[in-house]
Short mmCIF file of C-alpha atoms in Angstrom, two decimals:
data_model
loop_
_atom_site.label_atom_id
_atom_site.label_comp_id
_atom_site.label_asym_id
_atom_site.label_seq_id
_atom_site.Cartn_x
_atom_site.Cartn_y
_atom_site.Cartn_z
CA MET N 1 0.00 0.00 0.00
CA ALA N 2 1.11 3.53 -0.73
CA GLU N 3 2.25 5.73 2.16
CA ILE N 4 -0.19 8.62 2.63
CA TYR N 5 0.43 11.61 4.89
CA TYR N 6 -2.09 13.99 6.43
CA GLU N 7 -2.07 17.19 8.50
CA ASP N 8 -0.64 15.63 11.67
CA ASP N 9 2.24 14.07 9.70
CA ALA N 10 3.69 17.43 8.62
CA ASP N 11 5.18 20.29 10.63
CA LEU N 12 4.28 23.60 9.01
CA SER N 13 6.98 25.42 11.00
CA VAL N 14 9.63 23.65 8.90
CA ILE N 15 8.62 25.56 5.77
CA GLN N 16 7.66 28.67 7.75
CA SER N 17 11.29 28.96 8.82
CA LYS N 18 12.42 29.14 5.17
CA LYS N 19 12.27 31.81 2.50
CA VAL N 20 10.60 30.33 -0.56
CA ALA N 21 11.05 31.53 -4.13
CA VAL N 22 8.27 30.45 -6.48
CA ILE N 23 9.60 30.67 -10.02
CA GLY N 24 6.70 31.31 -12.36
CA TYR N 25 3.20 32.65 -11.74
CA GLY N 26 0.99 30.62 -14.04
CA SER N 27 -1.69 28.11 -13.06
CA GLN N 28 0.39 26.30 -10.44
CA GLY N 29 2.66 29.24 -9.60
CA HIS N 30 -0.09 31.56 -8.42
CA ALA N 31 -1.67 28.81 -6.32
CA HIS N 32 1.57 27.78 -4.61
CA ALA N 33 2.65 31.35 -3.92
CA LEU N 34 -0.69 32.49 -2.50
CA ASN N 35 -1.34 29.33 -0.49
CA LEU N 36 2.13 29.43 1.05
CA ARG N 37 1.74 33.13 1.82
CA ASP N 38 -1.58 32.46 3.53
CA SER N 39 0.08 29.66 5.50
CA GLY N 40 2.55 32.11 7.01
CA VAL N 41 5.48 31.39 4.71
CA ASP N 42 7.85 34.11 3.49
CA VAL N 43 7.36 33.99 -0.29
CA VAL N 44 8.93 35.84 -3.19
CA VAL N 45 7.89 35.31 -6.81
CA GLY N 46 10.61 35.10 -9.46
CA LEU N 47 9.67 36.26 -12.96
CA ARG N 48 11.50 37.17 -16.13
CA GLU N 49 11.79 40.84 -16.96
CA GLY N 50 8.67 42.11 -18.70
CA SER N 51 6.51 39.23 -17.57
CA SER N 52 2.78 39.92 -17.90
CA SER N 53 2.29 38.04 -14.63
CA ARG N 54 4.13 40.65 -12.56
CA ALA N 55 1.07 42.88 -12.18
CA LYS N 56 -1.14 39.91 -11.23
CA ALA N 57 1.26 38.84 -8.48
CA GLU N 58 1.77 42.36 -7.15
CA GLU N 59 -2.00 42.95 -7.07
CA GLN N 60 -2.15 40.05 -4.62
CA GLY N 61 0.44 41.72 -2.39
CA LEU N 62 3.27 39.37 -3.33
CA THR N 63 6.86 40.51 -3.68
CA VAL N 64 8.13 40.05 -7.23
CA LYS N 65 11.79 40.00 -8.26
CA SER N 66 13.83 38.79 -11.19
CA VAL N 67 14.48 35.06 -11.19
CA ALA N 68 18.13 35.59 -10.26
CA ASP N 69 17.37 37.93 -7.37
CA ALA N 70 14.57 35.73 -6.05
CA VAL N 71 16.87 32.69 -6.07
CA LYS N 72 19.78 34.48 -4.35
CA GLU N 73 17.86 35.00 -1.11
CA ALA N 74 15.80 31.79 -1.08
CA ASP N 75 16.24 28.65 0.99
CA VAL N 76 13.68 26.78 -1.13
CA ILE N 77 13.17 27.29 -4.86
CA MET N 78 10.01 25.85 -6.41
CA ILE N 79 10.36 25.78 -10.20
CA LEU N 80 6.92 26.12 -11.80
CA LEU N 81 7.82 26.94 -15.37
CA PRO N 82 6.83 24.94 -18.47
CA ASP N 83 8.90 21.77 -18.80
CA GLN N 84 10.52 22.93 -22.04
CA VAL N 85 12.00 26.12 -20.56
CA GLN N 86 13.04 24.90 -17.12
CA GLY N 87 16.46 23.66 -18.20
CA ALA N 88 17.52 26.91 -19.88
CA VAL N 89 16.27 29.07 -17.00
CA TYR N 90 17.95 26.78 -14.50
CA GLN N 91 21.32 27.02 -16.22
CA ALA N 92 21.19 30.75 -16.87
CA GLU N 93 19.48 32.19 -13.80
CA ILE N 94 18.91 29.63 -11.07
CA GLU N 95 22.05 27.50 -10.77
CA PRO N 96 24.53 30.44 -10.71
CA ASN N 97 22.58 32.13 -7.91
CA LEU N 98 21.72 29.18 -5.66
CA LYS N 99 22.75 29.19 -2.03
CA SER N 100 25.04 26.26 -1.41
CA ASP N 101 22.40 24.44 0.64
CA ALA N 102 19.22 25.66 -1.07
CA ALA N 103 16.55 23.07 -1.75
CA LEU N 104 15.15 22.65 -5.25
CA PHE N 105 11.48 21.78 -5.61
CA PHE N 106 9.46 20.69 -8.64
CA ALA N 107 5.78 19.96 -9.31
CA HIS N 108 6.62 17.46 -12.06
CA GLY N 109 9.67 15.23 -12.39
CA PHE N 110 10.23 15.63 -16.13
CA ASN N 111 13.49 17.61 -16.11
CA ILE N 112 15.08 15.58 -13.32
CA ARG N 113 13.95 12.19 -14.68
CA PHE N 114 15.28 12.88 -18.19
CA GLY N 115 18.41 14.76 -17.13
CA TYR N 116 17.64 18.21 -18.48
CA ILE N 117 18.40 19.59 -15.01
CA LYS N 118 21.25 18.09 -12.97
CA PRO N 119 21.49 19.71 -9.52
CA GLY N 120 24.70 19.64 -7.53
CA ALA N 121 25.20 17.18 -4.70
CA GLY N 122 24.63 19.76 -1.94
CA HIS N 123 20.98 20.41 -2.73
CA ASP N 124 17.83 18.66 -1.61
CA VAL N 125 15.81 17.79 -4.71
CA CYS N 126 12.14 17.38 -3.89
CA MET N 127 8.72 17.22 -5.48
CA VAL N 128 5.28 18.37 -4.42
CA ALA N 129 2.86 17.74 -7.27
CA PRO N 130 -0.82 18.62 -6.74
CA LYS N 131 -3.10 16.26 -8.63
CA GLY N 132 -5.23 19.05 -10.00
CA PRO N 133 -5.01 22.36 -11.88
CA GLY N 134 -3.65 25.37 -10.01
CA HIS N 135 -6.98 27.18 -10.02
CA VAL N 136 -8.47 24.22 -8.14
CA VAL N 137 -5.50 24.09 -5.75
CA ARG N 138 -6.14 27.72 -4.87
CA ARG N 139 -9.94 27.52 -4.76
CA THR N 140 -10.06 24.48 -2.49
CA PHE N 141 -7.42 25.98 -0.17
CA VAL N 142 -9.46 29.15 0.28
CA ALA N 143 -12.49 26.96 1.02
CA GLY N 144 -10.57 25.21 3.81
CA GLN N 145 -10.00 22.05 1.82
CA GLY N 146 -7.16 20.75 -0.34
CA VAL N 147 -6.13 18.86 -3.44
CA PRO N 148 -4.22 15.58 -3.01
CA ASP N 149 -0.50 15.79 -3.79
CA VAL N 150 2.16 13.28 -4.64
CA ILE N 151 5.53 13.93 -3.04
CA ALA N 152 9.03 12.63 -3.68
CA VAL N 153 12.65 13.20 -2.76
CA GLU N 154 15.28 12.49 -5.39
CA GLN N 155 18.23 13.80 -3.35
CA ASP N 156 18.34 14.24 0.43
CA ALA N 157 21.46 16.33 0.96
CA SER N 158 20.30 17.87 4.24
CA GLY N 159 18.95 14.72 5.85
CA ASN N 160 15.71 16.61 6.39
CA ALA N 161 14.32 16.65 2.84
CA TRP N 162 11.27 14.53 3.59
CA GLU N 163 10.18 16.74 6.48
CA LEU N 164 10.68 19.82 4.32
CA THR N 165 8.68 18.26 1.49
CA LYS N 166 5.77 17.32 3.74
CA ALA N 167 5.81 20.79 5.27
CA TYR N 168 5.67 22.40 1.82
CA ALA N 169 2.75 20.15 0.89
CA LYS N 170 0.97 21.23 4.06
CA GLY N 171 1.64 24.86 3.19
CA ILE N 172 -0.27 24.58 -0.08
CA GLY N 173 -3.10 22.54 1.45
CA GLY N 174 -2.16 19.08 0.19
CA THR N 175 -2.12 17.33 3.55
CA ARG N 176 -5.74 18.35 4.12
CA ALA N 177 -6.64 15.85 1.39
CA GLY N 178 -3.66 13.51 1.73
CA VAL N 179 -0.26 13.32 0.06
CA ILE N 180 1.09 10.10 -1.44
CA LYS N 181 4.76 9.13 -1.35
CA THR N 182 6.24 8.34 -4.76
CA THR N 183 9.49 8.80 -6.70
CA PHE N 184 10.48 11.24 -9.43
CA THR N 185 10.62 8.35 -11.91
CA GLU N 186 7.24 6.92 -10.98
CA GLU N 187 5.50 10.31 -11.00
CA THR N 188 6.98 11.35 -14.32
CA GLU N 189 6.38 8.13 -16.21
CA THR N 190 2.86 7.51 -14.90
CA ASP N 191 1.86 11.15 -15.34
CA LEU N 192 2.98 11.23 -18.97
CA PHE N 193 1.35 7.87 -19.61
CA GLY N 194 -1.95 8.90 -18.03
CA GLU N 195 -2.05 12.13 -20.01
CA GLN N 196 -1.20 10.54 -23.34
CA ASP N 197 -3.05 7.23 -23.23
CA VAL N 198 -6.16 7.98 -21.18
CA LEU N 199 -6.91 11.41 -19.73
CA CYS N 200 -5.99 13.67 -22.64
CA GLY N 201 -4.85 11.76 -25.70
CA GLY N 202 -7.08 8.72 -25.28
CA VAL N 203 -10.24 10.57 -24.25
CA SER N 204 -9.79 13.33 -26.84
CA LYS N 205 -9.40 10.90 -29.70
CA LEU N 206 -12.29 8.74 -28.48
CA ILE N 207 -14.54 11.82 -28.40
CA GLU N 208 -13.44 12.96 -31.86
CA TYR N 209 -13.95 9.52 -33.40
CA GLY N 210 -17.37 9.14 -31.74
CA PHE N 211 -18.44 12.56 -33.00
CA GLU N 212 -17.21 11.85 -36.53
CA THR N 213 -18.97 8.46 -36.62
CA LEU N 214 -22.34 9.95 -35.73
CA VAL N 215 -22.04 12.97 -38.04
CA GLU N 216 -20.88 10.80 -40.96
CA ALA N 217 -23.93 8.59 -40.34
CA GLY N 218 -26.18 11.63 -40.85
CA TYR N 219 -26.99 12.67 -37.30
CA GLN N 220 -27.07 16.33 -36.27
CA PRO N 221 -23.66 17.58 -35.06
CA GLU N 222 -25.28 19.24 -32.04
CA ILE N 223 -26.87 15.96 -30.93
CA ALA N 224 -23.59 14.15 -31.54
CA TYR N 225 -21.77 16.70 -29.38
CA PHE N 226 -24.12 16.13 -26.46
CA GLU N 227 -23.93 12.35 -26.72
CA VAL N 228 -20.16 11.90 -26.97
CA CYS N 229 -18.73 15.02 -25.31
CA HIS N 230 -21.07 17.01 -23.07
CA GLU N 231 -22.31 14.03 -21.05
CA LEU N 232 -18.78 12.79 -20.44
CA LYS N 233 -18.45 15.07 -17.42
CA LEU N 234 -21.48 13.47 -15.80
CA ILE N 235 -19.96 10.03 -16.23
CA VAL N 236 -16.52 11.12 -15.03
CA ASP N 237 -18.02 12.76 -11.94
CA LEU N 238 -19.69 9.47 -11.01
CA ILE N 239 -16.42 7.58 -11.53
CA ASN N 240 -14.62 10.15 -9.39
CA GLU N 241 -17.19 9.70 -6.61
CA GLY N 242 -17.27 5.92 -6.49
CA GLY N 243 -15.23 4.29 -9.23
CA LEU N 244 -16.46 2.46 -12.30
CA SER N 245 -18.90 0.46 -10.18
CA LYS N 246 -20.79 3.54 -8.97
CA MET N 247 -20.95 4.87 -12.52
CA ARG N 248 -22.45 1.57 -13.69
CA TRP N 249 -24.83 1.52 -10.73
CA SER N 250 -26.02 5.02 -11.60
CA ILE N 251 -26.69 4.58 -15.32
CA SER N 252 -29.54 2.66 -16.95
CA ASP N 253 -29.43 -1.10 -17.36
CA THR N 254 -29.33 -0.53 -21.11
CA ALA N 255 -26.26 1.69 -20.81
CA GLU N 256 -24.56 -0.72 -18.41
CA TYR N 257 -25.19 -3.70 -20.69
CA GLY N 258 -23.86 -1.71 -23.65
CA ASP N 259 -20.77 -0.87 -21.58
CA TYR N 260 -20.00 -4.56 -21.08
CA VAL N 261 -20.71 -5.85 -24.59
CA SER N 262 -19.67 -2.92 -26.78
CA GLY N 263 -16.78 -1.36 -24.85
CA PRO N 264 -14.44 -4.28 -25.66
CA ARG N 265 -15.41 -4.03 -29.34
CA VAL N 266 -14.12 -0.44 -29.45
CA ILE N 267 -11.23 -0.66 -26.99
CA THR N 268 -9.76 -3.93 -28.20
CA PRO N 269 -6.68 -5.71 -26.81
CA ASP N 270 -4.52 -4.10 -29.49
CA VAL N 271 -5.20 -0.74 -27.79
CA LYS N 272 -3.42 -2.06 -24.71
CA THR N 273 -0.54 -3.16 -26.94
CA HIS N 274 -0.25 0.38 -28.29
CA MET N 275 -0.43 1.74 -24.74
CA LYS N 276 2.56 -0.38 -23.84
CA GLU N 277 4.40 1.05 -26.85
CA VAL N 278 3.65 4.58 -25.66
CA LEU N 279 4.83 3.69 -22.17
CA SER N 280 8.06 2.31 -23.62
CA ASP N 281 8.66 5.59 -25.48
CA ILE N 282 8.17 7.44 -22.21
CA GLN N 283 10.44 5.17 -20.22
CA ASP N 284 13.33 5.22 -22.69
CA GLY N 285 13.16 9.00 -23.13
CA SER N 286 12.01 8.94 -26.78
CA PHE N 287 8.91 11.04 -26.09
CA ALA N 288 10.84 13.55 -23.99
CA LYS N 289 13.45 13.95 -26.73
CA ARG N 290 10.81 14.37 -29.44
CA PHE N 291 9.01 17.02 -27.39
CA MET N 292 12.12 18.92 -26.35
CA ASP N 293 13.68 18.81 -29.84
CA ASP N 294 10.46 20.17 -31.34
CA GLN N 295 10.30 22.93 -28.73
CA ALA N 296 13.93 23.86 -29.36
CA ALA N 297 13.11 24.23 -33.07
CA GLY N 298 10.25 26.63 -32.36
CA ALA N 299 7.60 23.92 -31.82
CA PRO N 300 6.53 23.47 -35.47
CA GLU N 301 4.98 20.02 -34.91
CA PHE N 302 3.29 21.11 -31.69
CA LYS N 303 1.77 24.24 -33.26
CA LYS N 304 0.64 22.32 -36.34
CA LEU N 305 -1.11 19.67 -34.25
CA ARG N 306 -2.71 22.26 -31.96
CA ALA N 307 -4.12 24.19 -34.93
CA GLU N 308 -5.43 21.02 -36.58
CA HIS N 309 -7.31 19.88 -33.50
CA GLU N 310 -8.68 23.31 -32.65
CA SER N 311 -10.18 23.51 -36.15
CA HIS N 312 -12.02 20.17 -35.77
CA GLN N 313 -15.78 20.41 -36.33
CA ILE N 314 -16.54 19.30 -32.77
CA GLU N 315 -14.77 22.40 -31.44
CA LYS N 316 -16.82 24.70 -33.66
CA VAL N 317 -20.11 22.99 -32.80
CA GLY N 318 -19.27 22.83 -29.12
CA GLY N 319 -18.23 26.47 -29.02
CA GLU N 320 -21.59 27.59 -30.38
CA LEU N 321 -23.56 25.28 -28.11
CA ARG N 322 -21.71 26.36 -24.97
CA LYS N 323 -22.68 29.98 -25.66
CA MET N 324 -26.27 28.89 -25.10
CA PHE N 325 -25.59 27.02 -21.85
CA THR N 326 -27.06 29.46 -19.33
CA TRP N 327 -25.94 27.18 -16.50
CA ASN N 328 -22.31 27.17 -17.60
CA THR N 329 -20.96 30.02 -15.46
CA ASN N 330 -17.77 28.39 -14.19
CA LYS N 331 -15.34 29.77 -16.76
CA ASP N 332 -11.69 30.78 -16.57
CA THR N 333 -11.41 34.45 -17.51
CA ASP N 334 -8.03 33.90 -19.17
CA TYR N 335 -9.32 31.28 -21.63
CA VAL N 336 -10.70 32.28 -25.03
CA GLU N 337 -12.55 29.89 -27.35
CA GLY N 338 -10.60 29.21 -30.54
CA HIS N 339 -7.16 30.19 -29.26
CA ALA N 340 -4.95 28.55 -31.89
CA SER N 341 -2.99 31.78 -32.34
CA ARG N 342 -1.74 31.91 -28.74
#
C-alpha cells in the first residue's frame, strides 16, 4: 500500500522557517505562492523581466523579483515553469545564484527524470505535485479544503528533505486531502502515460472519433456533441465519486449492458498493446526527446497539431452550443474559445 500523509504528519513550521522563491506565476505558480503566503510562509515570486504576470502577483500583495534575485535569497526554490524552458532558465538564472544548501522543488519530475536539469550534490531535490489544476488548488485551499499531492525526494542532501517536502505540501493545502509518497521516476512516467493514453490523448481521440462516426452517419452535429462530449463530465463525476462500479450503478441497465458488450469491441486488446508502446517511449526518453527537440526548433509540430485539433468540427459545434448554456458560469477568464494563435 502507498504511504499517505495527512495534517498531523507534517510540521508547518519547517517551511515557515524558510524563504521560498516560487519561479513562475501561471496556473500552479499563483496557487503555490498564494497558499504558502496564507500559511505564514515568506514567499517571493521570481519572474523574467517584462513578464505579464508581474502585475497579477503584485496585485495580490506578493513581492516580485527577477528570477536571479529571487533565487539568491531563497532557501527553497520551487520551479513552476513549463517543462521545455526549465532547463535553460535553471542554467542561466537559477544555478549560478543558488545558495550552497538551497533546496530545489518541482511539481513534475520531467526535467530531473530525463536529465535536463542536474542539480549539484549539496541540494535537496524534492517534489510536491498537486493532482489538480492550479486554479483548483487555490480555490479548495481558500475553502478550507485541499487537493491531493504526490511527493518525492530524489536527493536528500540535508537529511531533512522529507520533512521539508511534507511541510511544503501542508503549506499549499495538500495534507488536508492527503499526500502520497512516490518517486520522481514513478510520478513522471505515470503522469505522462496517463495524459497521453487515457486522460488527454485517449479521451480526446475517443470523443473525436465518436463525433465523426455519428455525423458521418447523418446525425445532427449538435446531438452528436451532447452524446459523446457534453455528457462525459457526468460520467466522469460518477467515476470520481465511487469508481467504475458507482458509474455503472447510476446509469440505466441498457447503458450498463452496452458498456460490457460494446466497450471491448471499441477498446480492443490491441489498444493495450499500443499503450505499452507509448509507455516504452516514455520510459526510454524517446517522447521527452521528441518534445524537447520540437520545442527547441520553435515547436513546429506542436503548433501544427494544436491548430489542426482546434479547427475540428466538434470544437466549432461545441463552441456555439456552450454559448447557449445558461448554466455554464464556471469559466476561466483567461481562456478564449478558438485560441490557436496563442
